XYZ file of C-alpha atoms in Angstrom:
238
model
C 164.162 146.136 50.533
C 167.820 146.868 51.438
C 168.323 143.087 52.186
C 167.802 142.265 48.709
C 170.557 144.684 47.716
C 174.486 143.458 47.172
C 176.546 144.742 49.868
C 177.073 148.276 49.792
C 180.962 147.449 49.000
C 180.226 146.183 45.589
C 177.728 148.504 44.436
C 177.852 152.443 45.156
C 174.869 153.774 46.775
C 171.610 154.892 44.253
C 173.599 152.963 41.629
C 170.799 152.335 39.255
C 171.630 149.927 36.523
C 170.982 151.314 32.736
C 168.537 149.106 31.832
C 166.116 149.563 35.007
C 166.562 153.432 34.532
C 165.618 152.869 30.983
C 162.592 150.937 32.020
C 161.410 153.414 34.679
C 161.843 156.286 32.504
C 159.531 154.271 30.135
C 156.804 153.310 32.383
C 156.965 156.977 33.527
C 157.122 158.799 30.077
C 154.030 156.281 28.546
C 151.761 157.188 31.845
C 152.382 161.350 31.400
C 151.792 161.089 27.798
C 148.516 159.696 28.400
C 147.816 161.752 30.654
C 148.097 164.526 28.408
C 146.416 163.999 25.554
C 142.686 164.591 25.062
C 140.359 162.462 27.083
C 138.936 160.701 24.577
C 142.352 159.463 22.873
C 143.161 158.206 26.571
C 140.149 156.118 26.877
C 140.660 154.619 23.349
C 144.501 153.491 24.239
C 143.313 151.646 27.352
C 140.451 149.909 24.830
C 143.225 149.046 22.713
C 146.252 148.295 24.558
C 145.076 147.181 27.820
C 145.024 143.419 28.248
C 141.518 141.949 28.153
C 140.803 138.204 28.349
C 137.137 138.525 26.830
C 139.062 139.665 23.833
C 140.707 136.124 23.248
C 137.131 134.621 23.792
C 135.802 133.299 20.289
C 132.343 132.834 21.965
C 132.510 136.424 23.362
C 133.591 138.356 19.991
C 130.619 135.969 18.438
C 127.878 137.330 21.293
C 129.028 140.544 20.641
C 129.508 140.933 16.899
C 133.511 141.984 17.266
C 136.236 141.997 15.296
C 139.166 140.649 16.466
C 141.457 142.226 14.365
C 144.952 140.765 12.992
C 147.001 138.193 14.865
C 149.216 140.814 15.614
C 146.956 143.198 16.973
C 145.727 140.483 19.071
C 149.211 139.955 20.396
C 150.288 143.898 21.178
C 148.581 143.877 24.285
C 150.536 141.007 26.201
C 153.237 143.673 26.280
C 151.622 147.049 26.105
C 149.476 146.470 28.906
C 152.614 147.017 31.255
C 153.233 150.317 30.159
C 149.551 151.184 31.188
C 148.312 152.153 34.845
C 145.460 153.369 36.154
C 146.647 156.523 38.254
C 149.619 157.649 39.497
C 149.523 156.004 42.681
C 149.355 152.861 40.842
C 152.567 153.938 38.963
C 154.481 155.358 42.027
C 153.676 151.814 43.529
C 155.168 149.791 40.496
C 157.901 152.180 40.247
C 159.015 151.917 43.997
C 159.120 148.028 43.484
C 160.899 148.132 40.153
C 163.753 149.996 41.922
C 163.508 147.662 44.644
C 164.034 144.652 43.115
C 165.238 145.336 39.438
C 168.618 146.307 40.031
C 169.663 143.043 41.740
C 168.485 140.977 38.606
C 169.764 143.398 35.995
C 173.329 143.236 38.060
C 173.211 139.571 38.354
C 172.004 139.366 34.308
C 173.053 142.083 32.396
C 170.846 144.427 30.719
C 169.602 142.739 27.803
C 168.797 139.747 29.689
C 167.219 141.405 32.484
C 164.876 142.883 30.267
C 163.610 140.119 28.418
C 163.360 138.331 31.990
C 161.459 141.550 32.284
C 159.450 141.237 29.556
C 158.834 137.082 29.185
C 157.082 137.494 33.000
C 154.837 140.293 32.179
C 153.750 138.219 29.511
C 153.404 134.961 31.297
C 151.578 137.222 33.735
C 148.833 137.862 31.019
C 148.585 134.196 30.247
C 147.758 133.364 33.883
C 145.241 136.422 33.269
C 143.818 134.709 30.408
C 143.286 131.133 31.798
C 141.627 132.332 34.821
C 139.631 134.846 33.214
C 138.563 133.232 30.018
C 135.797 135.076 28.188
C 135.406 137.752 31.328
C 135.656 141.680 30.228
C 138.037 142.669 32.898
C 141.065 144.656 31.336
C 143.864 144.538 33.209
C 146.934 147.190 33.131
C 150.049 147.821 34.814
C 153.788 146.265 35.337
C 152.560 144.420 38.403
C 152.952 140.820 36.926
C 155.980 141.883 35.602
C 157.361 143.114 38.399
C 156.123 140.012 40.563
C 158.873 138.397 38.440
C 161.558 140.388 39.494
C 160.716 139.764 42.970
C 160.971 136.145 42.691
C 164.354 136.162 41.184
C 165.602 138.650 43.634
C 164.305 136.235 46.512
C 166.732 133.437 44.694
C 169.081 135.945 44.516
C 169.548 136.605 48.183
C 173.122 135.575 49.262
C 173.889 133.377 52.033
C 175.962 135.087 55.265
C 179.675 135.193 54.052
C 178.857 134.262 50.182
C 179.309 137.333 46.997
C 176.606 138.247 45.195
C 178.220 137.658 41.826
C 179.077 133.790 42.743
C 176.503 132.231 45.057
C 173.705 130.091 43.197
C 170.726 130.813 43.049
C 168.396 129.669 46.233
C 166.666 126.372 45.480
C 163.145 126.457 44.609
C 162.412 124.328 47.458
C 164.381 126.603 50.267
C 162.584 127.225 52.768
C 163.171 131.142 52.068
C 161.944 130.984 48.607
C 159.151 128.677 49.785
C 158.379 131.068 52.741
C 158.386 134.338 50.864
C 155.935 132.588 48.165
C 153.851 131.403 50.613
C 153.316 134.778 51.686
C 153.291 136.367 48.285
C 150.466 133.408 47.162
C 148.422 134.451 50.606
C 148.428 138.593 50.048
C 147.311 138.219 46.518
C 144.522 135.715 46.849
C 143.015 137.451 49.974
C 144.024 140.678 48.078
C 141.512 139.182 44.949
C 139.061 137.937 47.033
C 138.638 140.827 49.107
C 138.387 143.191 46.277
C 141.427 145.001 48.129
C 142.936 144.892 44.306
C 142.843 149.048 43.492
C 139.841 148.780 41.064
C 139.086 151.916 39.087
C 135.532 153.205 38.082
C 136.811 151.832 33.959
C 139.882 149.830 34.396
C 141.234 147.105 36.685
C 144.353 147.005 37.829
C 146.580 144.020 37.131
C 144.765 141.200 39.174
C 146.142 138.702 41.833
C 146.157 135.850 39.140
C 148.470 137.946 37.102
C 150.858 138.643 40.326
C 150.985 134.988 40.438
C 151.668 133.881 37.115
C 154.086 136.828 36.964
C 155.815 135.427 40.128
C 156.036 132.212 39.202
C 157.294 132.627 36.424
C 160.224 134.557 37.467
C 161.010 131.608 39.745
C 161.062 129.506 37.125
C 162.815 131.165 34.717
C 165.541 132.621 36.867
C 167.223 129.579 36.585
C 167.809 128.953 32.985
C 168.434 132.886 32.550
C 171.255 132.668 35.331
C 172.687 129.364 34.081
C 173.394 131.312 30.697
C 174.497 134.434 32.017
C 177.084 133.035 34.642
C 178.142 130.558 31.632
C 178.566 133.400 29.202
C 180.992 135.050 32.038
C 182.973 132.325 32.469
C 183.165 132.585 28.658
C 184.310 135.962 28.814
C 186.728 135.644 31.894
């Protein structure tokens, strides 16, 4: 993804902003940790951390005499579920497009912004989850959606020949490279679904294509009021 990277002038080679170290570290750290402790322990964090649109489903906790639990326990696993994959393959995956794509948006942001931009697509991720899956049992796991996010900034991010990183807008939503790339992005992850080609486990499912989507989208979306304030705040600065 070397295209999506600023020119190699500007930023030094394996320069990996704090904030996406911070998050990979993270993702890393919460995967080993449950991979270490006893099986059963492991199998009850995915049960309560994973992100499961039955769980949202009054007629489903009804059918099946459950609890929901407090609002905020209801609410944990819009974020939690990111820190949760399904093998280390799935990790390695997320982790090679994290590096791909965060550092470009936490350059172009700033730490703190990149990771609620981080954060606010994972969770609009799970929303698109929830609407499509209303009332299914199909916990979903993984930065994925989150991730998807990224991507679509970075794609908006992608200078013109001759323009700096640090001053060209952001592509239009209606470029024909951002319209392109989600074109493509929209095609892989519906024939992905639909194909089961998704990398469902034996207990868990992986982050489906409906998250990817709602991830993506929302990073396009939102890259735009999050770079409005961020080259505003360093013009403020300057």
């Amino acid at each position: 993804m070397a295209f999506l990277q600023p020119p190699a002038s500007q930023q030094p080679a394996f320069n990996i902003p704090g904030a996406v170290a911070v998050l990979l570290i993270v993702l890393i750290v919460a995967h080993v940790a449950r991979m270490l402790v006893p099986a059963p322990l492991a199998d009850d964090i995915l049960v309560r951390y994973a992100f499961n649109p039955a769980l949202y489903s009054p007629g489903f906790l009804t059918l099946h005499h459950l609890d929901p639990g407090p609002l905020w326990q209801r609410a944990v696993p819009f974020v939690s579920y990111m820190f949760l994959h399904g093998d280390l393959t799935h990790l390695a995956v997320n982790c090679v497009w994290l590096l791909a794509f965060g550092p470009v948006v936490a350059r172009r942001f700033g730490g703190a912004r990149f990771l609620s931009f981080f954060f606010l697509c994972g969770i609009g991720a799970a929303v698109a989850q929830l609407v499509c899956s209303w009332g299914t049992f199909e916990p979903v796991v993984g930065a994925s959606g989150a991730i998807s996010g990224l991507m679509a900034a970075g794609i908006r991010m992608v200078p013109l020949p001759g323009a700096r990183f640090e001053t060209e807008p952001l592509l239009p939503l209606a470029s024909s490279r951002v319209l392109l790339f989600t074109g493509i992005w929209a095609v892989v992850n519906v024939v992905a679904g639909m194909t089961g080609f998704t990398g469902v486990g034996t207990e868990v499912r992986l982050i489906a294509w409906q998250a990817h989507l709602g991830g993506y989208f929302c990073g396009l979306l939102l890259s735009g009021p999050f770079d409005r304030i961020s080259r505003r705040d360093s013009i403020t600065v300057a």
